[in-house]
PDB file of C-alpha atoms in Angstrom:
ATOM      1  CA  MET A   1       5.976   5.541 -19.439  1.00 75.00           C
ATOM      2  CA  ASN A   2       4.435   4.021 -16.333  1.00 85.00           C
ATOM      3  CA  ASP A   3       2.353   6.271 -14.139  1.00 94.00           C
ATOM      4  CA  VAL A   4       3.641   4.616 -10.953  1.00 98.00           C
ATOM      5  CA  LEU A   5       6.682   2.694  -9.753  1.00 97.00           C
ATOM      6  CA  THR A   6       6.333   0.666  -6.573  1.00 97.00           C
ATOM      7  CA  PHE A   7       8.210  -2.201  -4.960  1.00 97.00           C
ATOM      8  CA  GLY A   8       8.136  -4.361  -1.875  1.00 97.00           C
ATOM      9  CA  GLU A   9       7.603  -7.936  -0.824  1.00 97.00           C
ATOM     10  CA  THR A  10       4.708  -9.899  -2.274  1.00 98.00           C
ATOM     11  CA  MET A  11       4.139 -13.262  -0.644  1.00 98.00           C
ATOM     12  CA  ILE A  12       2.053 -16.354  -1.032  1.00 97.00           C
ATOM     13  CA  ALA A  13      -1.074 -15.936   1.108  1.00 96.00           C
ATOM     14  CA  LEU A  14      -2.782 -18.964   2.622  1.00 95.00           C
ATOM     15  CA  ARG A  15      -6.189 -18.352   4.175  1.00 92.00           C
ATOM     16  CA  GLY A  16      -7.680 -20.829   6.597  1.00 90.00           C
ATOM     17  CA  SER A  17     -11.323 -21.195   7.552  1.00 86.00           C
ATOM     18  CA  GLY A  18     -10.604 -21.422  11.277  1.00 86.00           C
ATOM     19  CA  PRO A  19      -7.865 -22.183  13.835  1.00 89.00           C
ATOM     20  CA  LEU A  20      -4.800 -23.483  12.018  1.00 87.00           C
ATOM     21  CA  LYS A  21      -4.038 -26.060  14.718  1.00 90.00           C
ATOM     22  CA  LEU A  22      -7.263 -27.843  13.815  1.00 90.00           C
ATOM     23  CA  GLY A  23      -6.200 -28.338  10.215  1.00 88.00           C
ATOM     24  CA  GLY A  24      -8.592 -28.050   7.320  1.00 85.00           C
ATOM     25  CA  SER A  25      -8.245 -26.528   3.891  1.00 89.00           C
ATOM     26  CA  LEU A  26      -6.416 -23.368   2.853  1.00 92.00           C
ATOM     27  CA  ASP A  27      -7.148 -21.000  -0.016  1.00 94.00           C
ATOM     28  CA  ILE A  28      -4.041 -19.828  -1.861  1.00 96.00           C
ATOM     29  CA  SER A  29      -3.450 -16.387  -3.326  1.00 96.00           C
ATOM     30  CA  ILE A  30      -0.840 -13.630  -3.107  1.00 97.00           C
ATOM     31  CA  ALA A  31      -0.569 -10.612  -0.839  1.00 96.00           C
ATOM     32  CA  GLY A  32       1.647  -7.567  -0.431  1.00 97.00           C
ATOM     33  CA  ALA A  33       0.802  -3.948   0.289  1.00 97.00           C
ATOM     34  CA  GLU A  34       2.625  -2.513  -2.722  1.00 98.00           C
ATOM     35  CA  SER A  35       1.340  -5.092  -5.192  1.00 98.00           C
ATOM     36  CA  ASN A  36      -2.180  -4.594  -3.801  1.00 98.00           C
ATOM     37  CA  VAL A  37      -1.854  -0.917  -4.695  1.00 98.00           C
ATOM     38  CA  ALA A  38      -0.381  -1.815  -8.093  1.00 98.00           C
ATOM     39  CA  ILE A  39      -3.333  -4.063  -8.920  1.00 98.00           C
ATOM     40  CA  GLY A  40      -5.808  -1.463  -7.682  1.00 98.00           C
ATOM     41  CA  LEU A  41      -4.248   1.168  -9.925  1.00 98.00           C
ATOM     42  CA  THR A  42      -4.048  -1.041 -13.024  1.00 98.00           C
ATOM     43  CA  ARG A  43      -7.726  -1.920 -12.659  1.00 98.00           C
ATOM     44  CA  LEU A  44      -8.420   1.797 -12.677  1.00 98.00           C
ATOM     45  CA  GLY A  45      -6.499   2.189 -15.926  1.00 98.00           C
ATOM     46  CA  HIS A  46      -3.042   3.338 -14.780  1.00 98.00           C
ATOM     47  CA  PRO A  47       0.160   1.659 -16.013  1.00 97.00           C
ATOM     48  CA  VAL A  48       2.186   0.525 -12.994  1.00 98.00           C
ATOM     49  CA  ARG A  49       5.639  -1.062 -12.700  1.00 97.00           C
ATOM     50  CA  TRP A  50       6.376  -3.360  -9.737  1.00 97.00           C
ATOM     51  CA  ALA A  51      10.070  -3.880  -8.976  1.00 96.00           C
ATOM     52  CA  GLY A  52       9.901  -6.411  -6.152  1.00 96.00           C
ATOM     53  CA  ALA A  53      11.754  -9.705  -5.787  1.00 97.00           C
ATOM     54  CA  VAL A  54      10.534 -13.300  -5.572  1.00 98.00           C
ATOM     55  CA  GLY A  55      12.300 -16.622  -5.217  1.00 98.00           C
ATOM     56  CA  ASP A  56      13.057 -18.966  -8.093  1.00 98.00           C
ATOM     57  CA  ASP A  57      10.272 -21.288  -6.991  1.00 98.00           C
ATOM     58  CA  GLU A  58       6.652 -22.189  -7.729  1.00 98.00           C
ATOM     59  CA  ALA A  59       5.444 -19.622  -5.190  1.00 98.00           C
ATOM     60  CA  GLY A  60       7.371 -16.898  -6.999  1.00 98.00           C
ATOM     61  CA  GLN A  61       5.876 -18.010 -10.289  1.00 98.00           C
ATOM     62  CA  LEU A  62       2.385 -17.634  -8.817  1.00 98.00           C
ATOM     63  CA  VAL A  63       3.203 -14.088  -7.685  1.00 98.00           C
ATOM     64  CA  LEU A  64       4.518 -13.115 -11.120  1.00 98.00           C
ATOM     65  CA  ARG A  65       1.718 -14.881 -12.983  1.00 98.00           C
ATOM     66  CA  THR A  66      -0.959 -13.132 -10.905  1.00 98.00           C
ATOM     67  CA  LEU A  67       0.560  -9.673 -11.258  1.00 98.00           C
ATOM     68  CA  ARG A  68       1.102 -10.194 -14.979  1.00 98.00           C
ATOM     69  CA  ALA A  69      -2.515 -11.306 -15.394  1.00 98.00           C
ATOM     70  CA  GLU A  70      -3.632  -8.095 -13.664  1.00 98.00           C
ATOM     71  CA  GLY A  71      -1.649  -5.997 -16.142  1.00 98.00           C
ATOM     72  CA  VAL A  72       1.181  -4.945 -13.819  1.00 98.00           C
ATOM     73  CA  ASP A  73       4.487  -4.237 -15.593  1.00 96.00           C
ATOM     74  CA  LEU A  74       7.082  -6.738 -14.346  1.00 97.00           C
ATOM     75  CA  GLY A  75       9.971  -5.517 -16.471  1.00 94.00           C
ATOM     76  CA  ALA A  76      11.923  -4.585 -13.321  1.00 94.00           C
ATOM     77  CA  ALA A  77      10.926  -7.568 -11.152  1.00 96.00           C
ATOM     78  CA  THR A  78      13.762  -9.702  -9.787  1.00 95.00           C
ATOM     79  CA  VAL A  79      13.918 -13.499  -9.435  1.00 97.00           C
ATOM     80  CA  ASP A  80      16.384 -14.447  -6.678  1.00 97.00           C
ATOM     81  CA  PRO A  81      17.665 -18.050  -7.011  1.00 97.00           C
ATOM     82  CA  GLY A  82      19.226 -17.918  -3.545  1.00 97.00           C
ATOM     83  CA  ALA A  83      16.147 -17.208  -1.420  1.00 98.00           C
ATOM     84  CA  PRO A  84      12.524 -18.381  -1.229  1.00 98.00           C
ATOM     85  CA  THR A  85       9.362 -16.422  -1.809  1.00 98.00           C
ATOM     86  CA  GLY A  86       7.817 -15.305   1.483  1.00 98.00           C
ATOM     87  CA  LEU A  87       4.680 -16.813   3.001  1.00 97.00           C
ATOM     88  CA  MET A  88       1.879 -15.511   5.178  1.00 95.00           C
ATOM     89  CA  LEU A  89      -0.966 -17.389   6.851  1.00 94.00           C
ATOM     90  CA  PHE A  90      -4.333 -15.822   7.699  1.00 90.00           C
ATOM     91  CA  GLU A  91      -6.083 -17.428  10.650  1.00 91.00           C
ATOM     92  CA  PRO A  92      -9.650 -16.251  11.362  1.00 84.00           C
ATOM     93  CA  ARG A  93     -10.365 -16.501  15.087  1.00 82.00           C
ATOM     94  CA  LEU A  94     -13.444 -14.300  15.530  1.00 79.00           C
ATOM     95  CA  PRO A  95     -15.834 -12.713  13.015  1.00 71.00           C
ATOM     96  CA  ASP A  96     -13.873  -9.459  13.173  1.00 73.00           C
ATOM     97  CA  LEU A  97     -10.436 -10.785  14.204  1.00 79.00           C
ATOM     98  CA  THR A  98      -7.906 -12.497  11.942  1.00 83.00           C
ATOM     99  CA  ARG A  99      -4.408 -13.405  13.053  1.00 88.00           C
ATOM    100  CA  VAL A 100      -1.574 -13.155  10.522  1.00 89.00           C
ATOM    101  CA  HIS A 101       1.511 -15.369  10.708  1.00 91.00           C
ATOM    102  CA  TYR A 102       4.576 -14.357   8.666  1.00 93.00           C
ATOM    103  CA  TYR A 103       7.263 -16.652   7.259  1.00 94.00           C
ATOM    104  CA  ARG A 104       9.442 -14.120   5.493  1.00 93.00           C
ATOM    105  CA  ALA A 105      12.822 -14.076   7.273  1.00 92.00           C
ATOM    106  CA  GLY A 106      15.543 -14.573   4.672  1.00 95.00           C
ATOM    107  CA  SER A 107      13.065 -14.325   1.819  1.00 97.00           C
ATOM    108  CA  ALA A 108      13.802 -12.953  -1.638  1.00 98.00           C
ATOM    109  CA  GLY A 109      11.878  -9.805  -0.763  1.00 97.00           C
ATOM    110  CA  SER A 110      14.187  -9.178   2.191  1.00 96.00           C
ATOM    111  CA  ARG A 111      17.182  -9.120  -0.198  1.00 96.00           C
ATOM    112  CA  LEU A 112      15.888  -6.596  -2.722  1.00 96.00           C
ATOM    113  CA  SER A 113      18.848  -4.416  -3.688  1.00 94.00           C
ATOM    114  CA  PRO A 114      19.336  -0.736  -4.531  1.00 96.00           C
ATOM    115  CA  GLU A 115      20.729  -1.860  -7.905  1.00 95.00           C
ATOM    116  CA  ALA A 116      17.343  -3.356  -8.809  1.00 93.00           C
ATOM    117  CA  ILE A 117      15.694  -0.001  -8.127  1.00 95.00           C
ATOM    118  CA  GLU A 118      18.320   1.826 -10.160  1.00 94.00           C
ATOM    119  CA  ARG A 119      17.505  -0.446 -13.113  1.00 92.00           C
ATOM    120  CA  ALA A 120      13.809   0.273 -12.688  1.00 92.00           C
ATOM    121  CA  PHE A 121      14.417   4.036 -12.826  1.00 91.00           C
ATOM    122  CA  ALA A 122      16.887   3.693 -15.697  1.00 87.00           C
ATOM    123  CA  ALA A 123      14.228   2.046 -17.848  1.00 82.00           C
ATOM    124  CA  ALA A 124      11.901   5.056 -17.531  1.00 81.00           C
ATOM    125  CA  SER A 125      11.107   7.570 -14.801  1.00 86.00           C
ATOM    126  CA  PRO A 126       7.543   7.200 -13.511  1.00 95.00           C
ATOM    127  CA  ARG A 127       5.183  10.052 -12.739  1.00 97.00           C
ATOM    128  CA  LEU A 128       4.954   8.886  -9.130  1.00 98.00           C
ATOM    129  CA  LEU A 129       6.926   6.667  -6.745  1.00 98.00           C
ATOM    130  CA  HIS A 130       4.876   4.787  -4.153  1.00 98.00           C
ATOM    131  CA  LEU A 131       6.579   3.497  -1.000  1.00 98.00           C
ATOM    132  CA  THR A 132       5.355   1.944   2.232  1.00 98.00           C
ATOM    133  CA  GLY A 133       6.824   1.638   5.696  1.00 98.00           C
ATOM    134  CA  ILE A 134       6.786  -2.147   5.333  1.00 97.00           C
ATOM    135  CA  THR A 135       9.694  -2.407   2.891  1.00 97.00           C
ATOM    136  CA  PRO A 136      12.404  -0.829   5.113  1.00 97.00           C
ATOM    137  CA  ALA A 137      11.293  -3.112   7.954  1.00 97.00           C
ATOM    138  CA  LEU A 138      12.363  -6.194   5.987  1.00 96.00           C
ATOM    139  CA  GLY A 139      16.093  -5.653   6.370  1.00 95.00           C
ATOM    140  CA  PRO A 140      19.100  -3.503   5.443  1.00 96.00           C
ATOM    141  CA  ALA A 141      18.965  -4.258   1.709  1.00 96.00           C
ATOM    142  CA  PRO A 142      15.338  -3.259   1.070  1.00 97.00           C
ATOM    143  CA  ARG A 143      15.775  -0.224   3.326  1.00 97.00           C
ATOM    144  CA  ALA A 144      18.774   0.842   1.239  1.00 98.00           C
ATOM    145  CA  ALA A 145      16.731   0.206  -1.915  1.00 97.00           C
ATOM    146  CA  ALA A 146      13.982   2.487  -0.645  1.00 98.00           C
ATOM    147  CA  ASP A 147      16.496   5.168   0.362  1.00 97.00           C
ATOM    148  CA  ARG A 148      17.958   5.022  -3.135  1.00 97.00           C
ATOM    149  CA  ALA A 149      14.518   5.246  -4.719  1.00 97.00           C
ATOM    150  CA  LEU A 150      13.738   8.418  -2.769  1.00 97.00           C
ATOM    151  CA  ARG A 151      16.919  10.085  -3.953  1.00 97.00           C
ATOM    152  CA  LEU A 152      16.416   9.005  -7.561  1.00 97.00           C
ATOM    153  CA  ALA A 153      12.888  10.362  -7.433  1.00 97.00           C
ATOM    154  CA  ARG A 154      14.151  13.691  -6.091  1.00 96.00           C
ATOM    155  CA  GLU A 155      16.780  13.914  -8.847  1.00 96.00           C
ATOM    156  CA  ALA A 156      14.220  13.099 -11.554  1.00 95.00           C
ATOM    157  CA  GLY A 157      11.484  15.395 -10.214  1.00 96.00           C
ATOM    158  CA  VAL A 158       9.182  12.430  -9.533  1.00 97.00           C
ATOM    159  CA  GLN A 159       6.520  12.988  -6.904  1.00 97.00           C
ATOM    160  CA  VAL A 160       6.568  10.580  -3.953  1.00 98.00           C
ATOM    161  CA  CYS A 161       3.732   8.976  -2.008  1.00 98.00           C
ATOM    162  CA  LEU A 162       4.541   7.308   1.318  1.00 98.00           C
ATOM    163  CA  ASP A 163       2.025   5.097   3.092  1.00 98.00           C
ATOM    164  CA  VAL A 164       3.393   4.676   6.632  1.00 98.00           C
ATOM    165  CA  ASN A 165       1.727   1.237   6.972  1.00 96.00           C
ATOM    166  CA  TYR A 166       3.418   0.377  10.283  1.00 97.00           C
ATOM    167  CA  ARG A 167       3.712  -3.333  11.144  1.00 94.00           C
ATOM    168  CA  SER A 168       4.640  -3.907  14.798  1.00 93.00           C
ATOM    169  CA  ARG A 169       5.432  -7.566  14.048  1.00 90.00           C
ATOM    170  CA  LEU A 170       8.243  -6.474  11.736  1.00 93.00           C
ATOM    171  CA  TRP A 171      10.017  -3.697  13.624  1.00 95.00           C
ATOM    172  CA  ASP A 172      10.054  -1.496  16.685  1.00 95.00           C
ATOM    173  CA  SER A 173       8.125   1.767  16.591  1.00 96.00           C
ATOM    174  CA  ALA A 174      11.188   3.794  17.628  1.00 96.00           C
ATOM    175  CA  VAL A 175      13.194   2.476  14.665  1.00 97.00           C
ATOM    176  CA  ALA A 176      10.229   2.917  12.340  1.00 97.00           C
ATOM    177  CA  GLY A 177       9.832   6.508  13.493  1.00 97.00           C
ATOM    178  CA  GLU A 178      13.485   7.228  12.843  1.00 97.00           C
ATOM    179  CA  VAL A 179      13.188   5.980   9.256  1.00 97.00           C
ATOM    180  CA  MET A 180       9.843   7.644   8.517  1.00 98.00           C
ATOM    181  CA  ARG A 181      11.101  10.998   9.810  1.00 97.00           C
ATOM    182  CA  SER A 182      14.223  10.764   7.683  1.00 97.00           C
ATOM    183  CA  TRP A 183      12.052  10.115   4.631  1.00 98.00           C
ATOM    184  CA  ALA A 184       9.502  12.855   5.290  1.00 97.00           C
ATOM    185  CA  PRO A 185      11.437  15.680   3.535  1.00 96.00           C
ATOM    186  CA  TYR A 186      11.328  13.660   0.285  1.00 97.00           C
ATOM    187  CA  VAL A 187       7.566  13.050   0.405  1.00 98.00           C
ATOM    188  CA  ASP A 188       4.836  14.884  -1.492  1.00 98.00           C
ATOM    189  CA  VAL A 189       1.836  12.844  -0.324  1.00 98.00           C
ATOM    190  CA  LEU A 190       1.899  11.185   3.098  1.00 98.00           C
ATOM    191  CA  ILE A 191      -0.817   8.656   3.950  1.00 98.00           C
ATOM    192  CA  ALA A 192      -1.244   7.229   7.439  1.00 97.00           C
ATOM    193  CA  SER A 193      -3.884   6.108   9.872  1.00 96.00           C
ATOM    194  CA  ASP A 194      -4.375   8.434  12.805  1.00 93.00           C
ATOM    195  CA  ASP A 195      -2.346   6.151  15.098  1.00 94.00           C
ATOM    196  CA  GLU A 196       0.519   5.896  12.571  1.00 96.00           C
ATOM    197  CA  LEU A 197       0.922   9.620  11.987  1.00 96.00           C
ATOM    198  CA  PRO A 198       3.172  10.204  15.041  1.00 95.00           C
ATOM    199  CA  LEU A 199       5.782   7.906  13.447  1.00 96.00           C
ATOM    200  CA  ALA A 200       6.284  10.399  10.611  1.00 96.00           C
ATOM    201  CA  ALA A 201       5.814  13.624  12.578  1.00 93.00           C
ATOM    202  CA  PRO A 202       8.807  15.208  14.329  1.00 89.00           C
ATOM    203  CA  ALA A 203       9.480  13.704  17.741  1.00 84.00           C
ATOM    204  CA  SER A 204       8.765  17.102  19.302  1.00 83.00           C
ATOM    205  CA  ALA A 205       5.236  17.239  17.847  1.00 85.00           C
ATOM    206  CA  GLY A 206       2.330  17.226  20.262  1.00 80.00           C
ATOM    207  CA  SER A 207      -0.231  14.485  20.733  1.00 82.00           C
ATOM    208  CA  GLU A 208      -3.061  16.258  18.904  1.00 86.00           C
ATOM    209  CA  LEU A 209      -3.589  15.576  15.211  1.00 88.00           C
ATOM    210  CA  ALA A 210      -3.174  19.229  14.265  1.00 88.00           C
ATOM    211  CA  ASP A 211       0.149  19.365  16.147  1.00 89.00           C
ATOM    212  CA  GLN A 212       1.411  16.436  14.068  1.00 94.00           C
ATOM    213  CA  VAL A 213       0.112  17.599  10.700  1.00 96.00           C
ATOM    214  CA  LYS A 214       1.467  21.162  10.732  1.00 94.00           C
ATOM    215  CA  PRO A 215       5.183  20.309  11.033  1.00 95.00           C
ATOM    216  CA  LEU A 216       4.786  17.756   8.242  1.00 96.00           C
ATOM    217  CA  LEU A 217       3.305  20.403   5.967  1.00 97.00           C
ATOM    218  CA  ASP A 218       6.078  22.775   7.035  1.00 95.00           C
ATOM    219  CA  LEU A 219       8.606  20.191   5.820  1.00 94.00           C
ATOM    220  CA  GLY A 220       7.166  20.546   2.331  1.00 95.00           C
ATOM    221  CA  ILE A 221       4.741  17.620   2.257  1.00 97.00           C
ATOM    222  CA  ARG A 222       1.938  18.774  -0.003  1.00 98.00           C
ATOM    223  CA  GLU A 223      -0.857  16.550   1.291  1.00 98.00           C
ATOM    224  CA  VAL A 224      -1.204  14.671   4.578  1.00 98.00           C
ATOM    225  CA  VAL A 225      -3.977  12.097   4.208  1.00 98.00           C
ATOM    226  CA  VAL A 226      -5.246  10.548   7.433  1.00 97.00           C
ATOM    227  CA  LYS A 227      -7.239   7.311   7.310  1.00 96.00           C
ATOM    228  CA  LEU A 228      -9.879   7.167  10.035  1.00 94.00           C
ATOM    229  CA  GLY A 229     -11.298   3.686   9.427  1.00 89.00           C
ATOM    230  CA  ALA A 230     -15.067   3.696   9.833  1.00 89.00           C
ATOM    231  CA  GLY A 231     -14.795   7.458  10.304  1.00 93.00           C
ATOM    232  CA  GLY A 232     -13.692   7.978   6.698  1.00 94.00           C
ATOM    233  CA  ALA A 233     -10.613  10.046   5.891  1.00 96.00           C
ATOM    234  CA  ARG A 234      -9.258  13.566   6.079  1.00 96.00           C
ATOM    235  CA  VAL A 235      -6.725  15.365   3.896  1.00 97.00           C
ATOM    236  CA  HIS A 236      -4.692  18.315   5.183  1.00 97.00           C
ATOM    237  CA  THR A 237      -2.896  20.852   2.993  1.00 97.00           C
ATOM    238  CA  ALA A 238      -1.278  24.225   3.572  1.00 95.00           C
ATOM    239  CA  THR A 239      -4.585  25.897   2.674  1.00 94.00           C
ATOM    240  CA  GLY A 240      -6.988  23.832   4.759  1.00 94.00           C
ATOM    241  CA  GLU A 241      -8.460  20.415   5.375  1.00 96.00           C
ATOM    242  CA  LEU A 242     -11.260  18.266   4.021  1.00 97.00           C
ATOM    243  CA  HIS A 243     -13.117  15.259   5.453  1.00 97.00           C
ATOM    244  CA  ARG A 244     -15.092  12.510   3.736  1.00 96.00           C
ATOM    245  CA  PRO A 245     -17.083   9.857   5.629  1.00 95.00           C
ATOM    246  CA  ALA A 246     -16.633   6.185   4.856  1.00 92.00           C
ATOM    247  CA  ARG A 247     -19.110   4.606   2.464  1.00 93.00           C
ATOM    248  CA  THR A 248     -21.601   2.305   4.152  1.00 89.00           C
ATOM    249  CA  VAL A 249     -21.182  -1.323   3.081  1.00 91.00           C
ATOM    250  CA  ARG A 250     -21.440  -4.719   4.729  1.00 90.00           C
ATOM    251  CA  VAL A 251     -17.968  -5.585   5.968  1.00 87.00           C
ATOM    252  CA  VAL A 252     -16.822  -8.983   4.686  1.00 84.00           C
ATOM    253  CA  ASP A 253     -13.037  -8.739   5.083  1.00 81.00           C
ATOM    254  CA  PRO A 254     -11.146  -5.619   6.244  1.00 83.00           C
ATOM    255  CA  VAL A 255      -7.763  -6.893   5.005  1.00 84.00           C
ATOM    256  CA  GLY A 256      -6.420  -4.773   2.154  1.00 88.00           C
ATOM    257  CA  ALA A 257      -8.752  -1.833   2.754  1.00 92.00           C
ATOM    258  CA  GLY A 258      -5.902   0.596   3.371  1.00 95.00           C
ATOM    259  CA  ASP A 259      -4.129  -0.404   0.174  1.00 97.00           C
ATOM    260  CA  ALA A 260      -7.350  -0.051  -1.816  1.00 97.00           C
ATOM    261  CA  PHE A 261      -7.825   3.410  -0.300  1.00 98.00           C
ATOM    262  CA  VAL A 262      -4.315   4.390  -1.412  1.00 98.00           C
ATOM    263  CA  ALA A 263      -4.942   3.104  -4.935  1.00 98.00           C
ATOM    264  CA  GLY A 264      -8.114   5.158  -5.202  1.00 98.00           C
ATOM    265  CA  TYR A 265      -6.462   8.309  -3.902  1.00 98.00           C
ATOM    266  CA  LEU A 266      -3.461   7.997  -6.206  1.00 98.00           C
ATOM    267  CA  SER A 267      -5.681   7.195  -9.185  1.00 98.00           C
ATOM    268  CA  ALA A 268      -7.585  10.438  -8.740  1.00 98.00           C
ATOM    269  CA  LEU A 269      -4.319  12.306  -8.136  1.00 98.00           C
ATOM    270  CA  LEU A 270      -2.926  10.973 -11.424  1.00 98.00           C
ATOM    271  CA  ASP A 271      -6.174  12.062 -13.107  1.00 98.00           C
ATOM    272  CA  ASP A 272      -5.520  15.593 -11.804  1.00 97.00           C
ATOM    273  CA  ALA A 273      -8.786  15.462  -9.842  1.00 97.00           C
ATOM    274  CA  GLU A 274      -9.432  17.988  -7.093  1.00 96.00           C
ATOM    275  CA  LEU A 275      -9.100  17.022  -3.426  1.00 96.00           C
ATOM    276  CA  PRO A 276     -12.799  16.215  -2.877  1.00 96.00           C
ATOM    277  CA  ALA A 277     -12.769  13.813  -5.827  1.00 97.00           C
ATOM    278  CA  ARG A 278      -9.565  12.195  -4.575  1.00 97.00           C
ATOM    279  CA  LEU A 279     -11.059  11.456  -1.180  1.00 97.00           C
ATOM    280  CA  ASP A 280     -14.325  10.299  -2.750  1.00 96.00           C
ATOM    281  CA  ARG A 281     -12.520   7.788  -4.946  1.00 97.00           C
ATOM    282  CA  ALA A 282     -10.332   6.643  -2.053  1.00 97.00           C
ATOM    283  CA  VAL A 283     -13.216   5.914   0.315  1.00 96.00           C
ATOM    284  CA  THR A 284     -15.049   4.218  -2.557  1.00 96.00           C
ATOM    285  CA  THR A 285     -12.199   1.848  -3.426  1.00 97.00           C
ATOM    286  CA  GLY A 286     -11.683   1.190   0.271  1.00 96.00           C
ATOM    287  CA  ALA A 287     -15.343   0.228   0.591  1.00 95.00           C
ATOM    288  CA  PHE A 288     -15.047  -2.213  -2.314  1.00 95.00           C
ATOM    289  CA  ALA A 289     -12.160  -3.865  -0.464  1.00 94.00           C
ATOM    290  CA  VAL A 290     -13.926  -4.368   2.865  1.00 91.00           C
ATOM    291  CA  ALA A 291     -17.020  -5.671   1.066  1.00 91.00           C
ATOM    292  CA  SER A 292     -14.946  -8.396  -0.657  1.00 90.00           C
ATOM    293  CA  HIS A 293     -12.777 -11.319   0.424  1.00 87.00           C
ATOM    294  CA  GLY A 294      -9.020 -11.116  -0.084  1.00 88.00           C
ATOM    295  CA  ASP A 295      -6.278  -8.508  -0.137  1.00 90.00           C
ATOM    296  CA  TRP A 296      -6.840  -7.237  -3.688  1.00 95.00           C
ATOM    297  CA  GLU A 297      -9.498  -9.406  -5.321  1.00 95.00           C
ATOM    298  CA  GLY A 298     -12.320  -6.913  -4.753  1.00 94.00           C
ATOM    299  CA  ALA A 299     -10.512  -3.910  -6.260  1.00 96.00           C
ATOM    300  CA  PRO A 300     -12.903  -2.190  -8.681  1.00 97.00           C
ATOM    301  CA  THR A 301     -12.374  -1.248 -12.289  1.00 97.00           C
ATOM    302  CA  ARG A 302     -13.056   2.323 -13.311  1.00 97.00           C
ATOM    303  CA  ALA A 303     -16.397   1.278 -14.800  1.00 96.00           C
ATOM    304  CA  GLU A 304     -17.404  -0.257 -11.464  1.00 96.00           C
ATOM    305  CA  LEU A 305     -16.765   2.825  -9.323  1.00 95.00           C
ATOM    306  CA  PRO A 306     -20.370   4.090  -9.657  1.00 94.00           C
ATOM    307  CA  LEU A 307     -21.803   0.800  -8.345  1.00 91.00           C
ATOM    308  CA  LEU A 308     -21.681   1.898  -4.718  1.00 85.00           C
ATOM    309  CA  SER A 309     -23.891   4.867  -5.515  1.00 68.00           C
ATOM    310  CA  ALA A 310     -26.668   2.489  -6.612  1.00 52.00           C
ATOM    311  CA  GLU A 311     -29.573   1.827  -4.279  1.00 44.00           C
ATOM    312  CA  SER A 312     -28.906  -1.053  -1.873  1.00 45.00           C
ATOM    313  CA  GLY A 313     -30.180  -4.293  -3.332  1.00 40.00           C
ATOM    314  CA  THR A 314     -30.523  -2.885  -6.844  1.00 42.00           C
ATOM    315  CA  VAL A 315     -29.723  -5.268  -9.690  1.00 39.00           C
ATOM    316  CA  LEU A 316     -27.884  -3.343 -12.418  1.00 40.00           C
ATOM    317  CA  ARG A 317     -28.808  -4.614 -15.899  1.00 41.00           C
TER     318      ARG A 317
END
């Protein structure tokens, strides 16, 4: 049995070295929030099934080949002959500013069906379902697939993690809030940055963090995890709250840090670790991500987790 089931759109990622209009070379890889989490979890030793969709093209083959090489279970992945694999371009403009350009309208990922998710659950119920707020933004079909996944998880007693992961380029905040609030009663672990949390909290909630967290806990969400960027992270439960500062590393590339954080938190959750250990692992995996280039390439293995506790500049032999 897989520990985790996740699904969403994974695209080809092209990374430029400067302004795209000036030309130059591009590095090619893959990127997608859910597959980033899947890779992060498999590197930490957890079996994960990814049930996304790609086109019947060379780009789709690269996505599948990369995920397969990272040990992700693709038994429920879908190849759609009628739509292409999505594309995203990363354009660095300043040392700490990268623009992202999406080419994903009409992609295979935007046509993922509820039937594909039903097949994934029929094969074997996971211990945990991981969803993000990106998938329902892709169109009616993936939103229906996510809705179906939530209900199947409830019927099977599978715990659910939702990472709000709001993308303003994909949908309006009012629509996103409507969907996130409708999902909240099905969620066990909610993860959001502090500016995303209002999308999941009831519309009547106040502007203060505590006013947003309490009604979410009252809905039955067991843990509300708030990412604070350089400020670390905080987890809220019915019995209290806990904060962990971010680990200090040299920032190379912030892209993918949130997904790495989620992978670390869920890994410790699946290990039945206590809340302090969950946050510790999450901020550690997040630090590995920002200290490395790429969406997922810097994700640590379990054996590498202690490396950030070494003295700066130490060579480990």
